[in-house]
Coordinates of C-alpha atoms in Angstrom, one line a residue:
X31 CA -2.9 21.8 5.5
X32 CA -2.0 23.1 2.4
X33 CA -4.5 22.4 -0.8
X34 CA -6.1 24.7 -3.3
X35 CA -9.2 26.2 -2.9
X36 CA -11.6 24.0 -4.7
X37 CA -10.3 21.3 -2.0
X38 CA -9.6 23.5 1.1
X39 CA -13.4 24.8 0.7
X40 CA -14.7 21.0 0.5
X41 CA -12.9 19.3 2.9
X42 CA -10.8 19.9 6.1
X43 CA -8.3 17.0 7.3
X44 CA -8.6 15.9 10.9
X45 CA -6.1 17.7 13.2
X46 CA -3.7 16.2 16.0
X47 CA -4.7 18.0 19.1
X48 CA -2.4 20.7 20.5
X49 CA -1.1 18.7 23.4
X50 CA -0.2 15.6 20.8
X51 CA 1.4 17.8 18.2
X52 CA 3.5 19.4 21.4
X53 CA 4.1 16.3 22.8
X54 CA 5.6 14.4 19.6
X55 CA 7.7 17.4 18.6
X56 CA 9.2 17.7 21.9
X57 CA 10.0 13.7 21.6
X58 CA 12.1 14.7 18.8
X59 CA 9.2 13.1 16.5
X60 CA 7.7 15.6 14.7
X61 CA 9.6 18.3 12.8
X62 CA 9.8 21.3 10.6
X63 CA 11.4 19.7 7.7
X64 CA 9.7 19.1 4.5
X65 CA 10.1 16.4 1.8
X66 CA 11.5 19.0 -0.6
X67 CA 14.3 19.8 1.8
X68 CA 15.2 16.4 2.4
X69 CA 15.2 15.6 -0.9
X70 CA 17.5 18.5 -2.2
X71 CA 20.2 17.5 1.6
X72 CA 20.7 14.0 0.8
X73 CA 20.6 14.4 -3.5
X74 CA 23.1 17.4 -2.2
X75 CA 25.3 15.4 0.4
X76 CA 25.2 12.0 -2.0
X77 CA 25.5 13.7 -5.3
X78 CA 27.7 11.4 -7.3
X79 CA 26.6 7.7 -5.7
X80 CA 24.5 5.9 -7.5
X81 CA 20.7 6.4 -6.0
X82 CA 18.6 4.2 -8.4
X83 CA 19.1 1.0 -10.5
X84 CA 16.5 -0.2 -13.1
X85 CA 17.4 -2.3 -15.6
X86 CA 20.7 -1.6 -17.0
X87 CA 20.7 2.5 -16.1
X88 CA 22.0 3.7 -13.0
X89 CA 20.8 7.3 -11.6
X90 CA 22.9 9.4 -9.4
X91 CA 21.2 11.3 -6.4
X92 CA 22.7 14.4 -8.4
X93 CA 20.8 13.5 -11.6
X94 CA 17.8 12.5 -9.7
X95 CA 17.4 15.8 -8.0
X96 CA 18.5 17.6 -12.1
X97 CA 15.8 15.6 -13.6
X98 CA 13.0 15.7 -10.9
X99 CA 13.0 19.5 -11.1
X100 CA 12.8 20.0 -14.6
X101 CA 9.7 17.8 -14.1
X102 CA 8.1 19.4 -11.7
X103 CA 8.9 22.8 -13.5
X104 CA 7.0 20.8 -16.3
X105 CA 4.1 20.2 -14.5
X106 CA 3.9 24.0 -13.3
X107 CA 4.1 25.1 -17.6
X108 CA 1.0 22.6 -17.7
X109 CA -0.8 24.5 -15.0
X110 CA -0.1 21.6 -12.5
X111 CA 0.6 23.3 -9.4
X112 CA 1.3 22.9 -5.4
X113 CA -1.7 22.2 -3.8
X114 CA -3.7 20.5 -6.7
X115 CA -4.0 16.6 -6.6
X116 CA -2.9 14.1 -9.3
X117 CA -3.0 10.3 -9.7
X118 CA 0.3 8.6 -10.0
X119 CA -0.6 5.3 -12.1
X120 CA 3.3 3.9 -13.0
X121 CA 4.4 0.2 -12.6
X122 CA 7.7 -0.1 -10.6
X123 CA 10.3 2.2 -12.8
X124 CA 12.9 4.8 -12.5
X125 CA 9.8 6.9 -14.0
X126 CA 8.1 6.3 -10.6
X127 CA 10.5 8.0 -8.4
X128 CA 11.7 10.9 -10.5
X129 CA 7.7 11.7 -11.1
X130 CA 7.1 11.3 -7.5
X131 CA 10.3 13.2 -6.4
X132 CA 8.9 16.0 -8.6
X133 CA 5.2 16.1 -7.3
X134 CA 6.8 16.3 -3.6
X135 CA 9.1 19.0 -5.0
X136 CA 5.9 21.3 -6.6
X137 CA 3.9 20.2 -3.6
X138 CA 1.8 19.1 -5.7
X139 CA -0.5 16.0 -4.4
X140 CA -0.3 12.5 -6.1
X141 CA -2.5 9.8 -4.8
X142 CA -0.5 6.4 -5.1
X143 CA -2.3 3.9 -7.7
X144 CA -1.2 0.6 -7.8
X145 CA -0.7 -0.9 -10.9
X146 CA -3.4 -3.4 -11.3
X147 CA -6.1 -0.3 -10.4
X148 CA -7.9 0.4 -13.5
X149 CA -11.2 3.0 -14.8
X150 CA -13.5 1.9 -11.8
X151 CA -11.0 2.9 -9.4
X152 CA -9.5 5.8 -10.9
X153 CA -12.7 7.5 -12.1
X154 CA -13.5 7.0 -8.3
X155 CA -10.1 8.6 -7.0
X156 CA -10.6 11.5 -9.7
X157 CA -14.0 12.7 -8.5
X158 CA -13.5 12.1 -4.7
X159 CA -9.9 14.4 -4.9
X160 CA -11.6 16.6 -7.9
X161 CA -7.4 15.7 -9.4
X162 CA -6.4 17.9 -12.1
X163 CA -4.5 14.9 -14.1
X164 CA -4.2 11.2 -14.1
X165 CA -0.1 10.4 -14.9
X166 CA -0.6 6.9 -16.6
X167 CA 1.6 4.3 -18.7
X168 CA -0.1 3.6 -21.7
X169 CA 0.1 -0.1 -20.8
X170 CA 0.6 -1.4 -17.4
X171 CA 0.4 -5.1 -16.4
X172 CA 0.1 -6.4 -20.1
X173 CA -3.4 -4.4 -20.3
X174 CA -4.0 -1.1 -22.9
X175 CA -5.5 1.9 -20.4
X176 CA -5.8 4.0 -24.0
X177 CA -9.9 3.0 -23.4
X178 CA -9.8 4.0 -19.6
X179 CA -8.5 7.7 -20.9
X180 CA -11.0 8.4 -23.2
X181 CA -13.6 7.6 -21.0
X182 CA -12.3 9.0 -18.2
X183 CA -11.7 12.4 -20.3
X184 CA -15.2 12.2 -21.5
X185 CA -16.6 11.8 -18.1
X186 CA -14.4 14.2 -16.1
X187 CA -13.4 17.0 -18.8
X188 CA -11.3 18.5 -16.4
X189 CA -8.9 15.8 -15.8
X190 CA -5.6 16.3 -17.9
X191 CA -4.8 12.4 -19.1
X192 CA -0.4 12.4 -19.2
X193 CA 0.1 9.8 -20.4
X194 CA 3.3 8.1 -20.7
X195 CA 4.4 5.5 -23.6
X196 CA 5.8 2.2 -22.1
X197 CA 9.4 2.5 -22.5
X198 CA 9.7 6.0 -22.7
X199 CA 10.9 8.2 -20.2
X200 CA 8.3 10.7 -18.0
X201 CA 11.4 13.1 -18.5
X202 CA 11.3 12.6 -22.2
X203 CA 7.7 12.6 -23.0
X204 CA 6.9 15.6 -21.1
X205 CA 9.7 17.5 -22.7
X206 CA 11.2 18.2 -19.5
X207 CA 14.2 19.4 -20.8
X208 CA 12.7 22.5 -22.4
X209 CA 12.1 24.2 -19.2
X210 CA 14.3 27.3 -18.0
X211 CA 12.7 28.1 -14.3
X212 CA 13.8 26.7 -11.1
X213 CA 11.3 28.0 -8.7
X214 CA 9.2 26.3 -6.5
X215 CA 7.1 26.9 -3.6
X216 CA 7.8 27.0 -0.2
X217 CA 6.3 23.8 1.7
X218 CA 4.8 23.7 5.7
X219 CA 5.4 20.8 7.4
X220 CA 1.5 20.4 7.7
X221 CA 1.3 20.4 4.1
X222 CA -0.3 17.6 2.4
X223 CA 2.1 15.4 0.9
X224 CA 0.3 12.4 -0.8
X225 CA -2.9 10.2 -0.2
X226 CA -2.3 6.8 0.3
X227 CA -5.2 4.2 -0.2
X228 CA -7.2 2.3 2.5
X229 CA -7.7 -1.7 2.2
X230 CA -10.6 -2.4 1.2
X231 CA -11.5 1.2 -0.6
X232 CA -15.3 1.8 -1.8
X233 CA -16.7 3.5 -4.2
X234 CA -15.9 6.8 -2.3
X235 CA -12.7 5.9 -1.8
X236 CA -11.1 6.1 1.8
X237 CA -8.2 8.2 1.2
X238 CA -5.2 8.3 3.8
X239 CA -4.1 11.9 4.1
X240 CA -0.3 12.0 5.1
X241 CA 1.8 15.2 5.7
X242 CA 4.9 16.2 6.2
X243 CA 5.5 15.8 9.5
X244 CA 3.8 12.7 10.2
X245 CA 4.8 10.4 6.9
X246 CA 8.9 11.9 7.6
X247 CA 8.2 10.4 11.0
X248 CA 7.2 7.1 9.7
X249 CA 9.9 7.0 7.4
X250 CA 13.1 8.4 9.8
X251 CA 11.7 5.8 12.9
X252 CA 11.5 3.0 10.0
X253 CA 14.9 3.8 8.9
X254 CA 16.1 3.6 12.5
X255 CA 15.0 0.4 14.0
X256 CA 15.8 -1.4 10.4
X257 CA 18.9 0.2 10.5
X258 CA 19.0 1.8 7.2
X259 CA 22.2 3.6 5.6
X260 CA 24.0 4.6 3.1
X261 CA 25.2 0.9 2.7
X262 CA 21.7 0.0 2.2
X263 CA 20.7 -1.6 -1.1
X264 CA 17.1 -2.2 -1.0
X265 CA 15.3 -4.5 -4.2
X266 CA 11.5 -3.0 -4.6
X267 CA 9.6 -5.7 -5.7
X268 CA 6.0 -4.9 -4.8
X269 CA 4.0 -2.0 -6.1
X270 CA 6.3 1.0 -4.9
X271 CA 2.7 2.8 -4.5
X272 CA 2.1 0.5 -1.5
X273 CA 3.0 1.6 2.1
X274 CA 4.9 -1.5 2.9
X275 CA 7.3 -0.6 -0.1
X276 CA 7.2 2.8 0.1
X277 CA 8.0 4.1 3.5
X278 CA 8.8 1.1 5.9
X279 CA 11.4 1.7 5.3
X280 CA 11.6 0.8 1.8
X281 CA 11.9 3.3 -1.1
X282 CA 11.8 6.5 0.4
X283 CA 13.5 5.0 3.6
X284 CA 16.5 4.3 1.6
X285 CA 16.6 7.5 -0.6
X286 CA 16.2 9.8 2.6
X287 CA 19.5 7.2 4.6
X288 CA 21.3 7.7 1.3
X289 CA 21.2 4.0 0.0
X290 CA 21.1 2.5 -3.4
X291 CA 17.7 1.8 -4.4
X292 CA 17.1 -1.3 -6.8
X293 CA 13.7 -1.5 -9.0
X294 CA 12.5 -4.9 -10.4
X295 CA 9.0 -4.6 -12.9
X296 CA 9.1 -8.7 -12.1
X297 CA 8.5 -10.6 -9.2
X298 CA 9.8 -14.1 -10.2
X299 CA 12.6 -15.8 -8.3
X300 CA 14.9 -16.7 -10.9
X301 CA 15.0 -12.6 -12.4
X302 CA 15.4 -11.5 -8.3
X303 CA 17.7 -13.8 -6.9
X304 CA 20.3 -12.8 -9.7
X305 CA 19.3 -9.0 -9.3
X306 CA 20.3 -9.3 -5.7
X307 CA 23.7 -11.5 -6.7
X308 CA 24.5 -8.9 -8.9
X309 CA 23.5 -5.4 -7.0
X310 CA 24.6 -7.3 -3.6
X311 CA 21.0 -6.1 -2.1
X312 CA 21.2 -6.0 1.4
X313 CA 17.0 -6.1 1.8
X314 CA 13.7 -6.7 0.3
X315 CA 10.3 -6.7 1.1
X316 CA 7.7 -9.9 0.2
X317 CA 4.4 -10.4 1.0
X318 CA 3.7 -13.8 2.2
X319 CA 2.3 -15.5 -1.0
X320 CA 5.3 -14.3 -2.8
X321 CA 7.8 -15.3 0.1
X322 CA 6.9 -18.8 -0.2
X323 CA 7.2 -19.0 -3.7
X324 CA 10.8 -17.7 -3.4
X325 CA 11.2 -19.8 -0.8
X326 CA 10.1 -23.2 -2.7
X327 CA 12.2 -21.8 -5.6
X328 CA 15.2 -21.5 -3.5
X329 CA 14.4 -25.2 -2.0
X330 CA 14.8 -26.8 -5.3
X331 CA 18.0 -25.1 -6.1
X332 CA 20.0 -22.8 -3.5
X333 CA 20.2 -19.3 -4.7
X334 CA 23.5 -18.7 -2.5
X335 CA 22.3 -15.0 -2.0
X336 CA 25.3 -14.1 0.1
X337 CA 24.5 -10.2 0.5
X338 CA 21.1 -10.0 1.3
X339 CA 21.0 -9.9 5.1
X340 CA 17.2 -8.9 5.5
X341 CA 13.9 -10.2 4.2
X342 CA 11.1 -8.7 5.1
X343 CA 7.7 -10.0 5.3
X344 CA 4.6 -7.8 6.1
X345 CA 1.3 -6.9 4.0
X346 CA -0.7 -10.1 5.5
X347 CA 0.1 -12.5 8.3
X348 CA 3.2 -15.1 7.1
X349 CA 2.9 -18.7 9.0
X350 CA 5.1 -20.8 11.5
X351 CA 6.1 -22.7 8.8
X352 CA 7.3 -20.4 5.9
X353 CA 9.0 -18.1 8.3
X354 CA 11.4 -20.8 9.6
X355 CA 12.1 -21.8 6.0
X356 CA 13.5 -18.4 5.5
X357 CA 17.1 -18.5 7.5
X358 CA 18.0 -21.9 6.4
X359 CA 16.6 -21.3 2.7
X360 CA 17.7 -18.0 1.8
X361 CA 20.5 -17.3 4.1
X362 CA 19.3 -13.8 5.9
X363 CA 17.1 -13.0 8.7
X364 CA 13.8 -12.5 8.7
X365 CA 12.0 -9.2 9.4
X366 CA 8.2 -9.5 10.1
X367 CA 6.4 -6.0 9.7
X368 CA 3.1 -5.5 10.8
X369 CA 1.3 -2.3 9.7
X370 CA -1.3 -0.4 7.8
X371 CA -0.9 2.9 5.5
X372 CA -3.2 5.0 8.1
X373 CA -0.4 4.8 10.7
X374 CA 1.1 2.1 13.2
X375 CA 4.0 0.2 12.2
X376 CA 5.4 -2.8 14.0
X377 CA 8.9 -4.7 13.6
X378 CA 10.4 -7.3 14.9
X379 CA 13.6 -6.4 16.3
X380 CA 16.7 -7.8 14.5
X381 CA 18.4 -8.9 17.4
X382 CA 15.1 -10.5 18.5
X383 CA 14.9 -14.2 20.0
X384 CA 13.8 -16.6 17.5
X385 CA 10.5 -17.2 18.7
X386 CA 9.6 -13.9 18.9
X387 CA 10.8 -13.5 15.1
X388 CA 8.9 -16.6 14.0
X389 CA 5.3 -16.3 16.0
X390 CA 4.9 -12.5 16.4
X391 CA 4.9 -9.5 13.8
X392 CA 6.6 -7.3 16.2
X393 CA 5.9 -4.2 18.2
X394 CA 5.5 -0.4 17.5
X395 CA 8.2 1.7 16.2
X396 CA 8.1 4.0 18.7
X397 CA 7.7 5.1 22.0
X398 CA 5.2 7.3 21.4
X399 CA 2.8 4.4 19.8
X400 CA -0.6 3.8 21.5
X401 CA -1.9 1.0 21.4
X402 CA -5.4 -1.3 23.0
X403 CA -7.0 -4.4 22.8
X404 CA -10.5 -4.1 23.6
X405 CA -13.9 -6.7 23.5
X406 CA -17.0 -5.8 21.4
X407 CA -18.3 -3.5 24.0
X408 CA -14.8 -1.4 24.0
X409 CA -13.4 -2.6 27.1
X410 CA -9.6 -3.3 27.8
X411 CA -9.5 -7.1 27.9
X412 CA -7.1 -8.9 30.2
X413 CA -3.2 -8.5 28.9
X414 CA -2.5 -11.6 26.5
X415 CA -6.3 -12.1 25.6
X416 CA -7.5 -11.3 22.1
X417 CA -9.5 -8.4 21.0
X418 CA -9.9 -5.3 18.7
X419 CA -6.7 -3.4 18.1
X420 CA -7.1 0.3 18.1
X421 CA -4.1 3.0 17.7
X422 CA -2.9 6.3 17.6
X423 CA 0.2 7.9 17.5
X424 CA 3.0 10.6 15.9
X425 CA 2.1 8.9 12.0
X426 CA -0.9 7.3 12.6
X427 CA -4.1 9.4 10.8
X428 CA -6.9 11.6 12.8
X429 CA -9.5 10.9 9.8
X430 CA -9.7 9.7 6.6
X431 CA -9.9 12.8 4.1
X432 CA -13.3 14.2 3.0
X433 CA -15.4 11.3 5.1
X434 CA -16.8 12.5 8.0
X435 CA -19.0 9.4 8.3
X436 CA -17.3 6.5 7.7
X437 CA -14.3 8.7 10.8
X438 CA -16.9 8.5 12.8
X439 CA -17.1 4.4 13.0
X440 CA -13.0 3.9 11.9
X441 CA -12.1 6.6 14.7
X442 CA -13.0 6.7 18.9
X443 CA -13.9 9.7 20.5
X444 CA -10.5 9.7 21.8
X445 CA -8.8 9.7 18.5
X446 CA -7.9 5.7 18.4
X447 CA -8.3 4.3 15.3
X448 CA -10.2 1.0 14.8
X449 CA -8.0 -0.8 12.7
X450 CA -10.4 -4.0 12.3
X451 CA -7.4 -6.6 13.4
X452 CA -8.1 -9.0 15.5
X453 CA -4.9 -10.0 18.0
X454 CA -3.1 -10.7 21.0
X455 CA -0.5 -9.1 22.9
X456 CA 2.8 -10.5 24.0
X457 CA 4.1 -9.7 27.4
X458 CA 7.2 -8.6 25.7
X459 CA 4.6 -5.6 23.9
X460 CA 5.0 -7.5 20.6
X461 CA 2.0 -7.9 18.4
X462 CA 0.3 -11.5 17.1
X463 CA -2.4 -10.5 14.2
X464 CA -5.1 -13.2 14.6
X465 CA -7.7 -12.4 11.9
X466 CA -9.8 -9.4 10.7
X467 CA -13.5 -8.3 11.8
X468 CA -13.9 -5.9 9.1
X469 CA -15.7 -7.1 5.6
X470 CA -13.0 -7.4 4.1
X471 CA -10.7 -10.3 2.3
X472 CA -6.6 -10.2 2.6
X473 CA -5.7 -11.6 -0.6
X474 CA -1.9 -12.0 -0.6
X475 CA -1.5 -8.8 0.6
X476 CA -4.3 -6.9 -0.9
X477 CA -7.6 -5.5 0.5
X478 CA -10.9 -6.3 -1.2
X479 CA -13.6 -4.8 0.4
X480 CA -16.6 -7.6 0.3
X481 CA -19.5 -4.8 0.1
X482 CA -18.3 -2.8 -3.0
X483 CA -17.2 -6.5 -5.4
X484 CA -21.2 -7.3 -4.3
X485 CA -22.1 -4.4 -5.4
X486 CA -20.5 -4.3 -8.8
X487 CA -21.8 -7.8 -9.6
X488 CA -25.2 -6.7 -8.7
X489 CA -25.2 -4.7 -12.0
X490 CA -25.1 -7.8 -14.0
X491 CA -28.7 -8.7 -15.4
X492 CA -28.8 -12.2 -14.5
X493 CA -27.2 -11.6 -10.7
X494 CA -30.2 -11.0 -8.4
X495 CA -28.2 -11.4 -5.0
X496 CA -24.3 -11.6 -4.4
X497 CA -22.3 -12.2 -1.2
X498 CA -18.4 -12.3 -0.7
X499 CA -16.6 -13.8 1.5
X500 CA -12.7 -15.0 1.8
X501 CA -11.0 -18.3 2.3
X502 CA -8.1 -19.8 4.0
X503 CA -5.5 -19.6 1.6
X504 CA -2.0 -21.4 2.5
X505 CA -0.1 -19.3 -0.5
X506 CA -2.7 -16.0 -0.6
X507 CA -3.9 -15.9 3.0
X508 CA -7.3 -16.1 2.2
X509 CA -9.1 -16.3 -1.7
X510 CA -12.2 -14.7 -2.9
X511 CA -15.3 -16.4 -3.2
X512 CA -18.2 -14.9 -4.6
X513 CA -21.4 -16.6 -3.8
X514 CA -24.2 -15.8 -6.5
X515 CA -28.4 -16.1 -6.6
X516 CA -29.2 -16.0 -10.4
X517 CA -32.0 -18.6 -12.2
X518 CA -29.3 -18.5 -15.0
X519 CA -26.0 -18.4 -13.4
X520 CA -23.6 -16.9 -16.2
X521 CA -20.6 -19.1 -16.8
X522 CA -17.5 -18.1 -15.1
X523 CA -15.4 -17.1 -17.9
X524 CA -18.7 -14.6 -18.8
X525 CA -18.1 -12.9 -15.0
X526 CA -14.7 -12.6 -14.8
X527 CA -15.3 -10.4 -18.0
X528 CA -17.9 -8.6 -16.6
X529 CA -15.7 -7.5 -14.0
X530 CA -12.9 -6.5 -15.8
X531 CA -15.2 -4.5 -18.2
X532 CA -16.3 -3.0 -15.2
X533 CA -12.8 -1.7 -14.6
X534 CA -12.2 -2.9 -11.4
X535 CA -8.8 -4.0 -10.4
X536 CA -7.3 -7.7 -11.1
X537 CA -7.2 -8.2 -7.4
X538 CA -10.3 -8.4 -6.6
X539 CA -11.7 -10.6 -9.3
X540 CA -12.9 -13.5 -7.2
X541 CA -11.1 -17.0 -7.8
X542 CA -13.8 -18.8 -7.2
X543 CA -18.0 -18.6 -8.2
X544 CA -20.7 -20.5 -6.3
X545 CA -24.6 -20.8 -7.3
X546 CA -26.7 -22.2 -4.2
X547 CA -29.9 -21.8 -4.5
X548 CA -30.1 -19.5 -1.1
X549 CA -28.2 -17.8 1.3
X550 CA -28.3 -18.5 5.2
X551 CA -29.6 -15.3 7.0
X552 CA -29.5 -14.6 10.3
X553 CA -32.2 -13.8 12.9
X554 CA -32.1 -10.2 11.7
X555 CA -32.5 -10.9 7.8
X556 CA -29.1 -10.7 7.4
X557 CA -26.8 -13.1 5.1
X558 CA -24.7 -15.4 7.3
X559 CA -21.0 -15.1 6.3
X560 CA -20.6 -17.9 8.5
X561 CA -22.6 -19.7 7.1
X562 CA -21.2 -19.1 3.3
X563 CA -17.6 -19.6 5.2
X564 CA -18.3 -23.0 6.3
X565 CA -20.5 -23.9 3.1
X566 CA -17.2 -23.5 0.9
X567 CA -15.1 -25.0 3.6
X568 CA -17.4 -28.0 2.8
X569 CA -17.4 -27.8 -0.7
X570 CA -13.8 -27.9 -1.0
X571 CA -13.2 -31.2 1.4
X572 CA -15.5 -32.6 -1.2
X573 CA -13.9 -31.8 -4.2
X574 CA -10.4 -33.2 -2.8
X575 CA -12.9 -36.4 -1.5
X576 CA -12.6 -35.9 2.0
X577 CA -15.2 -36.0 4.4

């Protein structure tokens, strides 16, 4: 691992044993190359096709490489250098990948922000990676962050603020141009490369360390069974923070093949459908809420999207019924990915049967994937029985970074790690996610960790007990539900604002607030989720007068 001192004297990240690290490398798995280098072949081999389309500019791979160098030459004139750790806080942009292209250039060490991450989060990422600067637009998702940096400057001196005017360049505002050097580092494959974010992160949060060796492998076995090229045009719609966009294959799997890379800052159907008519995009990515809005969208009038082939849909589990909508709806096939940023990725095949396209979410990319279903006491249950699924593999993590505690319940003394799914296994080997046992909510996609949203409403005066808990959802997967014990239950427009004065992300505001007058607890003093569950189950057949 390759960090400054301040970080390599704190923390240590959890190795691959010897006999995994020989294994994988001598499966062709693991290698020497480094970001940087793959970067500077393909920006070298492509030079004059276009790599990047955002609005109405087009980026070669040549200019790419020109302009990500003079920005990470930048960073190195602001003292910003490999081995430190930043926060990369940009909406979907051309900004995003030259920036990030730069930081993997200096070795320096961004962890991904998502858009709709604000103070509470970032303040949170700040202390836990000690980051040198936060690289920010100054207004992302409609909301100022101009407040967030002055506190955030007032309460961690040392963190440079960069911030970045909305609809100016990164390039630009940094004055990239006025550097002269072109050195950089040289880069180990067991370098850190970038922390990606767990579901469901607390207020320390659980950062996913990912090097070299293991994220190229997630990306190049990605990139193989989704048969990515250089004919590739790929739309990124999501957050290009997130795993799903980023590496499976999506952004960096089509920069690394040599495809064209499209970049929409809107999510609609009407602004996509004609980005993909006019780019000819070959793939995208949804998450199921957003599917099945394109997917109504396209019922009411046919988009005739004749050169996207692909579709994916990962991030949360999509149903039976939206996924055979897709095909007739929207013309391509459909891709189910199943996954999480600490490691295993599944696919279904795209020469697959129907049936396994429509009721699984695939199987693992490669053969060096472990995989077990086990019962509440650990053991192996019988094949096609569901259980707990636990993992490890060539791209899959040994320990979260800097938390020895919370590795010791996420990881088995045999490296697996407990990935808090609930499902079944197909005799074919292919995956059927069934539910979660962790406290935590899947809300279209997103992670909200249950104990940290109770905690945050606990701070307001009139809240003397909180519990969350998530609900069926046939757009979102499942909504959030805050149940609250106060004798003078704030309204909830007055909590929603709470929250976001808080600074917590939009995500995890909850969509619904309940007042009962007391929770259900279990034989051990504990509050019944169960019990909430089926309380709000109720409540709603009520409201729509059912019994």
């Amino acid at each position: 691992m390759q960090l400054n001192s301040s970080h390599t004297e704190l923390f240590a990240l959890p190795e691959w044993p010897e006999t995994f690290r020989n294994e994988y490398l001598r499966q062709g798995l693991w290698s020497d190359e480094t970001f940087e280098q793959r970067i500077k072949q393909v920006c070298s081999i492509y030079g004059d096709k276009i790599a990047i389309c955002y609005e109405s500019k087009y980026i070669t791979y040549q200019q790419l490489y020109f302009r990500a160098c003079k920005i990470a030459q930048r960073f190195n004139d602001l003292n910003i250098v490999k081995g430190d750790v930043v926060i990369l806080h940009l909406p979907n942009s051309s900004n995003y990948v030259e920036t990030l292209f730069a930081l993997f250039i200096a070795g320096i060490v961004p962890v991904l922000a998502l858009p709709a991450h604000r103070r509470h989060e970032i303040e949170a990422f700040a202390n836990a990676t000690k980051a040198k600067a936060w690289i920010y637009q100054s207004s992302i998702l409609g909301d100022s962050l101009d407040d967030s940096a002055s506190h955030l400057m007032a309460s961690i001196p040392a963190l440079q603020c960069l911030r970045i005017p909305e609809g100016e360049s990164v390039f630009d505002t940094l004055q990239a141009h006025k550097t002269s050097s072109d050195y950089f580092p040289v880069h180990h494959p067991d370098d850190l490369v970038c922390f990606q974010l767990s579901g469901g992160t607390t207020g320390i949060p659980k950062l996913i360390p990912r090097r070299h060796r293991d994220y190229l492998c997630n990306i190049l076995s990605a990139v193989a069974v989704c048969d990515f090229g250089p004919k590739t045009v790929y739309l990124a719609v999501l957050p290009m923070g997130h795993n799903f966009t980023l590496v499976s294959p999506g952004i960096l799997g089509t920069l690394f093949s040599g495809g064209r890379l499209v970049i929409s800052d809107k999510n609609y159907p009407e602004h996509c459908f004609n980005l993909i008519k006019q780019q000819k995009v070959t793939v995208t990515a949804l998450v199921p809420p957003l599917a099945m809005v394109w997917l109504d969208a396209a019922e009411i009038d046919p988009p005739q999207l004749e050169s996207l082939k692909v579709l994916q849909v990962g991030g949360a589990k999509i149903s039976y019924e939206a996924a055979r909508r897709v095909t007739p709806l929207l013309g391509c096939s459909l891709q189910q990915v199943f996954g999480m940023a600490e490691g295993l990725n599944c696919f279904t095949q795209l020469g697959d049967s129907t049936e396994l396209i429509l009721y699984t979410q695939g199987k693992p990319m490669t053969v060096a994937d472990e995989i077990k279903v086990v019962d509440e006491n650990g053991k192996v249950v019988q094949p096609g029985s569901s259980g707990y699924l636990l993992t490890r593999g060539p791209y899959t993590i040994r320990g979260y970074y800097g938390s020895p505690e919370i590795n010791y319940y996420s990881f088995d003394e045999d490296g697996f790690y407990r990935t808090g799914d609930i499902v079944r296994v197909t005799p074919e080997g292919y995956i059927i996610a069934e539910g979660r046992d962790k406290d935590q909510i899947n809300r279209g996609g997103e992670k909200i960790d249950c104990g940290e949203l109770e905690d945050i409403l606990l701070r307001h005066p009139k809240i003397r007990d909180a519990a969350v808990v998530g609900i069926d959802d046939a757009y979102l997967g499942e909504r959030i539900c805050a149940f609250i014990l106060s004798d003078s239950p704030p309204s909830d427009v007055d909590l929603r604002q709470f929250l976001i004065d808080q600074g917590i992300a939009s995500f995890k505001i909850p969509d619904r607030f309940n007042f009962p007058e007391t929770f259900t607890m279990t034989g051990v003093g504990k509050i019944s989720k169960k019990g909430l569950r089926a309380r709000l189950k109720q409540s709603y057949l009520l409201d729509m007068g059912q019994k």
